[in-house]
Coordinates of C-alpha atoms in Angstrom, one line a residue:
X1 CA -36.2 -12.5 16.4
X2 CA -39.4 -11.0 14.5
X3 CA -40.2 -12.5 11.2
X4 CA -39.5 -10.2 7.9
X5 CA -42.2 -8.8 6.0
X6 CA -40.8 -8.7 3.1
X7 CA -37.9 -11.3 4.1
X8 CA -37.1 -12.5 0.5
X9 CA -35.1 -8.7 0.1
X10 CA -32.7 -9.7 2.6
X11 CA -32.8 -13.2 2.1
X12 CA -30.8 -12.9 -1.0
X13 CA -28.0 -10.7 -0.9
X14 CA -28.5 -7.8 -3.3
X15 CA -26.9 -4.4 -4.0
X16 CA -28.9 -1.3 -2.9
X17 CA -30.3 -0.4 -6.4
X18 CA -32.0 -4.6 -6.5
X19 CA -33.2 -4.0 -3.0
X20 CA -35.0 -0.5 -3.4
X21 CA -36.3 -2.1 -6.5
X22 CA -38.0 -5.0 -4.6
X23 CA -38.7 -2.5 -2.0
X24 CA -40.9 -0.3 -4.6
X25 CA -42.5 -3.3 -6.2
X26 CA -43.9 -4.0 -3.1
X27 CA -46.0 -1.3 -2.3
X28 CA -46.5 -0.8 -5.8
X29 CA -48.7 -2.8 -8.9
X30 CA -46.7 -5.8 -8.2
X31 CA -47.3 -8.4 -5.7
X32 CA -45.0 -8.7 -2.5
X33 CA -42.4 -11.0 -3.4
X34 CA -43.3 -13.5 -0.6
X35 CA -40.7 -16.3 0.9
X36 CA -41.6 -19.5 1.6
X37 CA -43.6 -19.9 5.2
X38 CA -44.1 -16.4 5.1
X39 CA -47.1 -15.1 7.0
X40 CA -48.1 -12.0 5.5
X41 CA -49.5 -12.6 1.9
X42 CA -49.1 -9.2 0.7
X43 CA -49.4 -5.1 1.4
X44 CA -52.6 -4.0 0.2
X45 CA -52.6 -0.4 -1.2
X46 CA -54.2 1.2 1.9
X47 CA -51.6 0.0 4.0
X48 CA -49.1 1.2 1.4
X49 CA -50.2 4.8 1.5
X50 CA -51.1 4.8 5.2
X51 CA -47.4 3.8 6.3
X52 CA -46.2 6.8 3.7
X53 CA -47.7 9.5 6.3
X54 CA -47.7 10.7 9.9
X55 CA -44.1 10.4 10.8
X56 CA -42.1 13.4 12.6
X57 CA -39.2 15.1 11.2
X58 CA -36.5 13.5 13.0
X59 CA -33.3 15.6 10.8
X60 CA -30.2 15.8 13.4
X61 CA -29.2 19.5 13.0
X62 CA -26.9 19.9 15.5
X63 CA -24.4 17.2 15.2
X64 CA -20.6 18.6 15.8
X65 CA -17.7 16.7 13.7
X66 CA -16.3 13.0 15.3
X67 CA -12.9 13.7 17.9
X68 CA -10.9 12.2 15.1
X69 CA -11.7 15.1 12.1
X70 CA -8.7 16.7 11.7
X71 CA -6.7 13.7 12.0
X72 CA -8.8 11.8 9.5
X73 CA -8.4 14.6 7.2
X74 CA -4.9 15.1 7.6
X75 CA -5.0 11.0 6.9
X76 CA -6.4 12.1 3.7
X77 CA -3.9 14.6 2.5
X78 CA -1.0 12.4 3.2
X79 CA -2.7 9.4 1.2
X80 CA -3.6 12.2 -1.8
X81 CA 0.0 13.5 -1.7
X82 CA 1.1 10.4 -3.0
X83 CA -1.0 9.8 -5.3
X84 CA -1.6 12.7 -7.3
X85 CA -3.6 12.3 -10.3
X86 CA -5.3 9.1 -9.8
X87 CA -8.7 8.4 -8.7
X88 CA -8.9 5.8 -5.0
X89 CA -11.5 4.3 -4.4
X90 CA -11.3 2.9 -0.7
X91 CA -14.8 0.8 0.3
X92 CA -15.8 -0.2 3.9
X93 CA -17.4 -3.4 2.9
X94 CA -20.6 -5.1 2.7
X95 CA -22.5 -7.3 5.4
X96 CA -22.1 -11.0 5.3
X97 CA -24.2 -13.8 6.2
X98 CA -23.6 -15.8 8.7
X99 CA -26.7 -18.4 8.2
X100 CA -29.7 -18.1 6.1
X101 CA -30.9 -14.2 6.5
X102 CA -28.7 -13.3 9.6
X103 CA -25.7 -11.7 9.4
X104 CA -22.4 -10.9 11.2
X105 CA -22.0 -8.0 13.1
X106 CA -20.2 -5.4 10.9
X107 CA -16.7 -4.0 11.1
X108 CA -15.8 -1.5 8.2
X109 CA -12.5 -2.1 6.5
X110 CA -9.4 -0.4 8.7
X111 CA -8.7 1.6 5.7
X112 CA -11.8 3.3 5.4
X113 CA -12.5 3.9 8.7
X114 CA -8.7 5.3 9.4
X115 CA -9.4 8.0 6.6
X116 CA -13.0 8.6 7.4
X117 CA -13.8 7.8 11.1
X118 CA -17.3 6.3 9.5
X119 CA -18.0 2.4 10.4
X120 CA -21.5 2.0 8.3
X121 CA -21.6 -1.0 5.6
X122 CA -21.5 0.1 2.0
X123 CA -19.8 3.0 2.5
X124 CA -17.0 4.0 -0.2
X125 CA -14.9 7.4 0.2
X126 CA -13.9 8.4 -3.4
X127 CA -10.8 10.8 -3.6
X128 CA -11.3 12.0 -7.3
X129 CA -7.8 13.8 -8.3
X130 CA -8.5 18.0 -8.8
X131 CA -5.7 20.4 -9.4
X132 CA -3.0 19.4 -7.7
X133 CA -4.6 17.4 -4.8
X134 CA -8.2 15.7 -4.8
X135 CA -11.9 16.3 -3.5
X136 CA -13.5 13.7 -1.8
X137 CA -16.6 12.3 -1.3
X138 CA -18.3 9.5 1.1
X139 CA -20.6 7.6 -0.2
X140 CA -23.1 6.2 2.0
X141 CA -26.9 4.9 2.1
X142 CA -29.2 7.8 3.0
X143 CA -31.5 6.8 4.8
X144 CA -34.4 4.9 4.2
X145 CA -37.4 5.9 1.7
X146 CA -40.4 6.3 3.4
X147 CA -42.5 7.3 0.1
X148 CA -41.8 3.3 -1.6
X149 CA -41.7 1.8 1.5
X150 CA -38.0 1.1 1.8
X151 CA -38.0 2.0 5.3
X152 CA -40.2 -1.3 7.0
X153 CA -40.2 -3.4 3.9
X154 CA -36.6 -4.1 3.4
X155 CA -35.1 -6.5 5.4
X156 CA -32.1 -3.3 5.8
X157 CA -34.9 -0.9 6.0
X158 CA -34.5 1.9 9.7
X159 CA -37.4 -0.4 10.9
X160 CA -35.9 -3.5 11.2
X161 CA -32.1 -2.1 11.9
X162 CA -32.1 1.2 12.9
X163 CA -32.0 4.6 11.8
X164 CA -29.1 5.7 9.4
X165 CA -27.3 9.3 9.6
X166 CA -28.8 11.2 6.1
X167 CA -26.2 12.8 4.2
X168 CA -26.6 15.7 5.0
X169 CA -25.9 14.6 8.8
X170 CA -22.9 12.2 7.4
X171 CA -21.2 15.6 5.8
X172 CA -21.4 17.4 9.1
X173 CA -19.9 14.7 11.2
X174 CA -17.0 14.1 8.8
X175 CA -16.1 16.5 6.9
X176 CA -16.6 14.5 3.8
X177 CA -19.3 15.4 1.5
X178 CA -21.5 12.9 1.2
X179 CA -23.7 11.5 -1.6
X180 CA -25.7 8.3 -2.4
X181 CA -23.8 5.3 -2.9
X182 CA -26.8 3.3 -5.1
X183 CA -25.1 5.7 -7.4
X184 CA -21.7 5.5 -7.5
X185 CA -21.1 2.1 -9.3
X186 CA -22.7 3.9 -12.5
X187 CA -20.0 6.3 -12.3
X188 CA -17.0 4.2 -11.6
X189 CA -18.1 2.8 -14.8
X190 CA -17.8 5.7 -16.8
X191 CA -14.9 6.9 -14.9
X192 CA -11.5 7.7 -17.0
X193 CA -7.5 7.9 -16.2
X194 CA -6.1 6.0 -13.4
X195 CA -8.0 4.3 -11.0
X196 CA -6.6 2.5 -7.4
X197 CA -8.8 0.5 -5.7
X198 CA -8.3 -1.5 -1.6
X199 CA -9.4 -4.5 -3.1
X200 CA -11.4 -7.4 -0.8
X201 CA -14.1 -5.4 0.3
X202 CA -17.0 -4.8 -1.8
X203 CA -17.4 -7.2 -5.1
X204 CA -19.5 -4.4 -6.8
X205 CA -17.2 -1.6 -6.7
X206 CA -14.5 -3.8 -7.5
X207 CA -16.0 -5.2 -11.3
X208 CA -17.3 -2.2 -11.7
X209 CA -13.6 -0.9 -12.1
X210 CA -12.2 -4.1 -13.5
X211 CA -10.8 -3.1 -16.6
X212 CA -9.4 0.3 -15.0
X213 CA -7.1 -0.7 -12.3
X214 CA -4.4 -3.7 -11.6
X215 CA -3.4 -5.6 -8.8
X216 CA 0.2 -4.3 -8.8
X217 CA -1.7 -0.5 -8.9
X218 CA -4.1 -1.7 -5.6
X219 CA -1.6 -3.6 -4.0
X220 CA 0.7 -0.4 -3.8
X221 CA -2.4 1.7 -2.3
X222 CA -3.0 -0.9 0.5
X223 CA 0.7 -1.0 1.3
X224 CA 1.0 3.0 1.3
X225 CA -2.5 2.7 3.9
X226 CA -0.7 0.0 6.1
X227 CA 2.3 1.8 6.1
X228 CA 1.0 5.2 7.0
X229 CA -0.3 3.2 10.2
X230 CA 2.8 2.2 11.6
X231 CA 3.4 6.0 13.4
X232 CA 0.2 6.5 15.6
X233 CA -0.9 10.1 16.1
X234 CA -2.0 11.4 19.5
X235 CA -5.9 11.0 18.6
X236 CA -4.6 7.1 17.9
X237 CA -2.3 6.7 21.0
X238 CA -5.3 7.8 23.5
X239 CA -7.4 5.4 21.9
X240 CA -5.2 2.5 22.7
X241 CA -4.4 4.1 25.9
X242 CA -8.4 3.5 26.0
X243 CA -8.5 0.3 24.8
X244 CA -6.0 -0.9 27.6
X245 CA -7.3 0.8 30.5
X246 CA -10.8 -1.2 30.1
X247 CA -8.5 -4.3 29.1
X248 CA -7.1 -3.7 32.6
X249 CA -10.4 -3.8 34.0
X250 CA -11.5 -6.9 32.6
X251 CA -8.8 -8.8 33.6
X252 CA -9.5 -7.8 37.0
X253 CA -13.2 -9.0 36.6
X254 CA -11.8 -12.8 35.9
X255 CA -9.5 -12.6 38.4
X256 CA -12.9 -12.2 41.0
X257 CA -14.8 -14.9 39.1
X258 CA -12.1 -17.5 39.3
X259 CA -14.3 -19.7 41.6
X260 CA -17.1 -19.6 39.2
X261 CA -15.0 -20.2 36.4
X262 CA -13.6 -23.4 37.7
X263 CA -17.5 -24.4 38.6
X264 CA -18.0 -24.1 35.0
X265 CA -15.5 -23.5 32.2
X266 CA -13.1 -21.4 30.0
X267 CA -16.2 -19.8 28.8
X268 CA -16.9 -18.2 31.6
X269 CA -13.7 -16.6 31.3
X270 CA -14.5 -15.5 28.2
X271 CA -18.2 -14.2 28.7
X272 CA -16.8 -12.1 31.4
X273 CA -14.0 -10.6 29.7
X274 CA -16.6 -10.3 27.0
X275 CA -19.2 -8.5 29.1
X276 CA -16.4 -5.4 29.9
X277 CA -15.8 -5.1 26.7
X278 CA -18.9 -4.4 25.0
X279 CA -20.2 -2.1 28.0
X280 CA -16.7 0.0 27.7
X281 CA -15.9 -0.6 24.2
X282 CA -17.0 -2.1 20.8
X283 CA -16.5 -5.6 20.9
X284 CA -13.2 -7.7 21.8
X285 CA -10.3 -7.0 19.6
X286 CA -9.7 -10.4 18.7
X287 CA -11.6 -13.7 19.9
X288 CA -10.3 -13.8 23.4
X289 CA -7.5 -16.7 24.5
X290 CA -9.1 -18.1 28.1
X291 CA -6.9 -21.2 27.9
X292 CA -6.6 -22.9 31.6
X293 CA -4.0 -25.7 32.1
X294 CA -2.5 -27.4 28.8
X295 CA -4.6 -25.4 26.5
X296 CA -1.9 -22.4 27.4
X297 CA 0.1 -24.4 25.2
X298 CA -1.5 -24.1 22.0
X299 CA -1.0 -20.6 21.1
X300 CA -4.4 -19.1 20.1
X301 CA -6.6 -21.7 22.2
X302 CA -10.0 -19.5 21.2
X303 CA -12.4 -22.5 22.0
X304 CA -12.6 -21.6 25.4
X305 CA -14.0 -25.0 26.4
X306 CA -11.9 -26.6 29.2
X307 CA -12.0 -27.0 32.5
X308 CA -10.4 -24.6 34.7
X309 CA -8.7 -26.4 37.4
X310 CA -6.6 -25.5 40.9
X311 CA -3.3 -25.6 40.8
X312 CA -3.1 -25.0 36.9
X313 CA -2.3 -21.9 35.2
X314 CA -4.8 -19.6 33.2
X315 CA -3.2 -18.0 30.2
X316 CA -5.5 -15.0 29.5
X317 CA -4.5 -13.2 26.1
X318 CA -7.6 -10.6 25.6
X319 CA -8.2 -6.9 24.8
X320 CA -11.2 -4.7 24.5
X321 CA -11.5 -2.8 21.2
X322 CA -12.3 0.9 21.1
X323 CA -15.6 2.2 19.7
X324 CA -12.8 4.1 16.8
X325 CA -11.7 0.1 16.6
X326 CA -8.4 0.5 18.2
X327 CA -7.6 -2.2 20.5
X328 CA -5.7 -3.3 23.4
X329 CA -3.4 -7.2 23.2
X330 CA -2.5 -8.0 26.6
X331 CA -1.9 -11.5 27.8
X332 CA -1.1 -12.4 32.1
X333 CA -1.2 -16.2 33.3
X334 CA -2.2 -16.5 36.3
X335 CA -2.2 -19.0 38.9
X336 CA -5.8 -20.2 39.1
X337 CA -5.0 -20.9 43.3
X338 CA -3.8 -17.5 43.4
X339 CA 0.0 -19.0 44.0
X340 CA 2.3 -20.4 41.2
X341 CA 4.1 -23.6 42.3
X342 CA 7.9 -23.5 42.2
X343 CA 8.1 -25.1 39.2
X344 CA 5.6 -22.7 37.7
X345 CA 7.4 -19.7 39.2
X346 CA 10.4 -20.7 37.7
X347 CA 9.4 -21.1 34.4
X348 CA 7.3 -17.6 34.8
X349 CA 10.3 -15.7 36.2
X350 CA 12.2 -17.0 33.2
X351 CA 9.3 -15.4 30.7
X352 CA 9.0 -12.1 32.8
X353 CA 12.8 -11.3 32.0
X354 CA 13.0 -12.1 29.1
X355 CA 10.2 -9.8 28.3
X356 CA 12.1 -7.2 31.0
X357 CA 15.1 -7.6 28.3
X358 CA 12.8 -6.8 25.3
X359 CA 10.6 -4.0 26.7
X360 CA 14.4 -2.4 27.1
X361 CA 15.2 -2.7 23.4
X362 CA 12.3 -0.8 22.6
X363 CA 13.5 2.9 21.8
X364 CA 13.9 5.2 19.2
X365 CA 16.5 4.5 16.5
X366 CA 16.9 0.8 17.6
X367 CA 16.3 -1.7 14.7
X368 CA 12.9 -3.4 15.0
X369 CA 14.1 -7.0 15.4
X370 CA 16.2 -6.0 18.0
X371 CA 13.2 -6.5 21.1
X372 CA 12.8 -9.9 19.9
X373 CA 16.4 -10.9 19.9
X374 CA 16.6 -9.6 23.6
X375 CA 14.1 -12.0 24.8
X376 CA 15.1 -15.0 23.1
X377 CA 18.5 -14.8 23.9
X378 CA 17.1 -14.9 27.5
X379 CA 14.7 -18.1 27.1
X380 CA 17.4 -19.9 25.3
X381 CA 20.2 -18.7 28.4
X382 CA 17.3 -20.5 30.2
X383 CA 16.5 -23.5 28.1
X384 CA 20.4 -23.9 28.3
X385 CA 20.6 -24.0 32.2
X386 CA 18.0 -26.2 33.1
X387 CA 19.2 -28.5 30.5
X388 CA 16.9 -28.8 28.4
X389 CA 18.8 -28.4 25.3
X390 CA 22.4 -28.5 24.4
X391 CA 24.9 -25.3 24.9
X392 CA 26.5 -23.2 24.2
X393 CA 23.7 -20.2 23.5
X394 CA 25.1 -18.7 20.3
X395 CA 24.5 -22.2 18.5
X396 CA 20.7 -22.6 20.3
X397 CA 20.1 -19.1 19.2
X398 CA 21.7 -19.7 15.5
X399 CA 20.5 -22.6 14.6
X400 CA 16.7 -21.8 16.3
X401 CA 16.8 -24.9 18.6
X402 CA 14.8 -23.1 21.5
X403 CA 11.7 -22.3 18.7
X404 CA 10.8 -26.2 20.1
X405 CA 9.7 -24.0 23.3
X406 CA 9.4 -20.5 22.2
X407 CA 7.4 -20.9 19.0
X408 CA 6.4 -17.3 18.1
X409 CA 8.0 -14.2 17.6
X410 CA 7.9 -12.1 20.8
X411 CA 5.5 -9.4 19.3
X412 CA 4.0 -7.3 16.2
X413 CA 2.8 -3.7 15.5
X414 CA -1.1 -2.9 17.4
X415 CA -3.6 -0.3 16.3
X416 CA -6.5 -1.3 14.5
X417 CA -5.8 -4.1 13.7
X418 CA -4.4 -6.3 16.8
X419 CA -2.0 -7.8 14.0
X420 CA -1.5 -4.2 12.6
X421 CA 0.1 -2.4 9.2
X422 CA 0.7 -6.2 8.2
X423 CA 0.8 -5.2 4.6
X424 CA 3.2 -2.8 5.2
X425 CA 6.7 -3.8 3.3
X426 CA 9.6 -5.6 5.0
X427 CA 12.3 -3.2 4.9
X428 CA 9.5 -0.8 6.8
X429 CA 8.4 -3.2 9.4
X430 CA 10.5 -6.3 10.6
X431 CA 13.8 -4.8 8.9
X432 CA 13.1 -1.4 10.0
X433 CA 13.8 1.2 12.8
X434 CA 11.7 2.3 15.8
X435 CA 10.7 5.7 15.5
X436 CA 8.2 7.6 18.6
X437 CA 4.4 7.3 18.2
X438 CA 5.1 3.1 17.3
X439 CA 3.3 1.3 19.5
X440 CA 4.1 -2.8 19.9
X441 CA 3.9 -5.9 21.9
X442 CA 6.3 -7.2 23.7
X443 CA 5.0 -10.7 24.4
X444 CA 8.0 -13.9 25.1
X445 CA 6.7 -17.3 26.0
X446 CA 7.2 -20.8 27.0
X447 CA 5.1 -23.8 26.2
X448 CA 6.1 -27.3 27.2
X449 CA 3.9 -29.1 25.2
X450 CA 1.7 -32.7 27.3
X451 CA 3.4 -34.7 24.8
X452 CA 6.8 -33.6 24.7
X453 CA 8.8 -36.6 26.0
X454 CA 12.3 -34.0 25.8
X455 CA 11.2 -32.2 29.0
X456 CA 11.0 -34.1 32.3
X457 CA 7.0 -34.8 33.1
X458 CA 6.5 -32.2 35.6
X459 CA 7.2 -29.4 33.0
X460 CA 4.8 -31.0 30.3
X461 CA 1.5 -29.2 29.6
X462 CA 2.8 -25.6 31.3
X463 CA 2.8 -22.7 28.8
X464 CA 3.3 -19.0 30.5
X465 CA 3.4 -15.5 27.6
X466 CA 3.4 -12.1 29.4
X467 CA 2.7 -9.7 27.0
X468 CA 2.5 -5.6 27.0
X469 CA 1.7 -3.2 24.8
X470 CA 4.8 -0.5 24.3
X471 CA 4.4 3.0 23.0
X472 CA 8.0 4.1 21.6
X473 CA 8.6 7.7 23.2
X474 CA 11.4 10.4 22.2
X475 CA 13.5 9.1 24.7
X476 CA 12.4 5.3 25.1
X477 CA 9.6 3.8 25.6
X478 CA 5.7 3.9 28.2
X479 CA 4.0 0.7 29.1
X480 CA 0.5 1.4 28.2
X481 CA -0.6 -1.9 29.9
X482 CA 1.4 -1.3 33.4
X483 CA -1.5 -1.2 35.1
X484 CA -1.4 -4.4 34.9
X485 CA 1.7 -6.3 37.4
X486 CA 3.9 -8.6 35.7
X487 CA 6.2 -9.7 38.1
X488 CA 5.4 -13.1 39.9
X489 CA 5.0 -11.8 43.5
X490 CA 3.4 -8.8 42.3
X491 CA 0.5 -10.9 40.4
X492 CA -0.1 -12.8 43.7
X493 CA -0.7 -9.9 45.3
X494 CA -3.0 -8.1 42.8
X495 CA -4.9 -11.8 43.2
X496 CA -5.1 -11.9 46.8
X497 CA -6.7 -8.3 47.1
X498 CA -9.3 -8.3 44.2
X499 CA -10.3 -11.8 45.5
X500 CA -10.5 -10.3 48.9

């Protein structure tokens, strides 16, 4: 990783105004502001003015609008609909560090990018209220100064992280105007009449409207923005469509490097579910659950650092995540041999229809809760026959006895988030009614935990979830993720062919 010029800029995080500052002093009067162990004591004035010069005109001018446009602005008009005469103020978020003057990849906050389809850091849409609707306005970085050296002496500068869309190129593929965001804290400031801002994102724009908005105000924005997520519109549905056909694909990939997996580790699971997802998508949705014999047990095993053994089962819970961030939530476990034991099928076979009984709950008009019910009503028939804990059903299921093996609900709204509309209110998620364009998990399990002395030994350290990812239709329900088999026999099959 090169060394900074100018390293202390990014060093220290600033906001945009500090860092053009530093950026001007340094190919000004002033000396370069110089961190320690740096090797370059300075930027002499020919330098300065030779870097100003002999650069092409690279200005996109024929960029056509994202896919998503019309559905981001239709976003928009719903959100200014019901707020009419009140300023929001929805920011995508700043970078963070992750260790010294590195930072984490970037991921825009899912309300900005639902309204705007833009993923850059800093970025703010503004929806200032006009008439009886609003006008809004993206604010972005332009891109870097090349007349104070912006552009290769900040540690943010196009040199050192790539080129940014200008505004006028930002406008065209949005359909947002778009203006400078160095200046938009200024006029927040000034700003009058009320004010809603999605809090938790960017610490600047936040004070600089802290004595215009409160946290019941914001709080009722971000719910309105989760809320409007729970129906997914056709751009949204292809994207998860998307998002699970490369999910399918990368399951497939493990399956074929089984053997290598078990000569190493977890991780290797991991690195090549990984690998699919950043050639076909953006990242992973979520940090990838490669957990191989007992670790299937503890529910979002993400250290990835066991052995992967014979005879075991591999509980793979993974999705690839969209380059529009929308992202798939599958989970298989699969019998590392290629062939699940009796014991292992039974226990599997128990899971698969109990998730066959929720996947037929899911349909229009039926109350959200009632998927969940389905299923565990099955694992506790279950729990009950093999006698592992007391009949009849009814008490099990009302008093919550087989939670000791079920543990978590058997699924949640997907988009983009994988846990998604989470801030939406009760009575309009988990006490609500399905209605087409939802699109859900349906994902049962059981987990015999290695230290449960209530199961006989042979059951101990076995965990199997199946989980799908459910569109609600006009007249029930598509499995997005059946590419994928499900059934025992079925995934024995798939194994045997892709391992040839």
């Amino acid at each position: 990783m090169a060394e900074e010029l100018n390293p202390e800029i990014s060093e220290n995080p600033q906001t945009p105004e500090a860092a053009l500052e530093d950026a001007a002093d340094a190919v000004g009067d002033e000396p370069v502001k110089q961190r320690k162990n740096g090797l370059y004591p300075g930027v002499s004035d020919e330098l300065a003015e030779n870097m100003k010069s002999g650069w092409a005109d690279t200005e996109l001018r024929d960029l056509e609008p994202i896919p998503q446009a019309a559905e981001t602005a239709a976003r928009r008009a719903a959100l200014s609909a019901r707020f009419p005469g009140e300023r929001l103020v929805i920011p995508a978020g700043n970078l963070k560090t992750r260790s010294n003057d590195t930072e984490y990849s970037f991921r825009a906050s899912v309300e900005y990018a639902y309204l705007t389809g833009n993923q850059t850091e800093d970025g703010v849409l503004v929806l200032e209220p006009e008439g009886e609707g609003h006008t809004a306005t993206v604010y972005l970085l332009p891109r870097s100064d090349r007349e104070n050296g912006e552009f290769w002496l900040d540690g943010q500068g196009e040199l050192w992280v790539g080129r940014r869309h200008s505004l006028t190129e930002a406008q065209k593929r949005y359909g947002i105007p778009a203006s400078d965001v160095r200046e938009l804290t200024g006029s927040l400031r000034e700003a009058t009449g009320p004010v809603r801002v999605v809090r938790g994102y960017d610490a600047g724009v936040e004070a600089a409207l802290t004595d215009k908005v409160t946290a019941e105000r914001d709080e009722e924005l971000r719910v309105f923005l989760s809320e409007a997520r729970l129906v997914k519109d056709e751009f949204e549905i292809g994207e998860l469509q998307k998002a699970v056909d490369s999910t399918v694909r990368g399951f497939e990939d493990v399956v074929k490097v089984l053997d290598k997996a078990e000569a190493t580790s977890e991780r290797y699971i991991e690195g090549t579910f990984f690998l699919r997802a950043r050639v076909e998508g953006n990242d992973v949705g979520y940090g990838s659950i490669c957990a191989a014999g007992p670790h299937a047990c503890t529910l979002h095993w993400v250290r990835n650092d066991g052995p992967v053994r014979s005879g075991d089962l591999l509980l793979l819970d993974a999705g690839v995540e969209t380059h529009t961030y929308y992202t798939a939530d599958i989970t298989r476990t699969l019998p590392i041999n290629g062939r699940y034991s009796e014991l292992q099928k039974k226990i599997y076979d128990a899971v698969y229809d109990a998730q066959e009984a929720g996947i037929a709950a899911v349909k229009p008009g039926a109350k959200y809760r009632d998927f969940h019910d389905a299923s565990q009503r099955v694992l506790a028939e279950r729990l009950v026959e093999w006698g592992l804990v007391e009949g009849p059903v009814e008490r099990v299921l009302e008093l919550g006895l087989q939670r000791r093996w079920t543990l978590h609900g058997t699924g949640h709204m997907l988009g983009m988030d994988v846990h998604d509309c989470a801030a939406a209110r009760v009575e309009s998620y988990v006490d609500g009614t399905l209605e087409p364009g939802m699109v859900l998990t349906v994902e049962p399990g059981l987990y015999f935990q290695a230290d449960d002395l209530t199961v006989p030994e042979e059951y101990r350290g076995v965990g199997v979830r199946i989980e799908d990812d459910i569109l609600v239709t006009a007249d029930g329900n598509r499995n997005l993720s059946a590419g994928l088999p499900r059934r025992s026999d079925e995934v024995e099959a798939w194994m045997a062919e892709l391992k040839g």
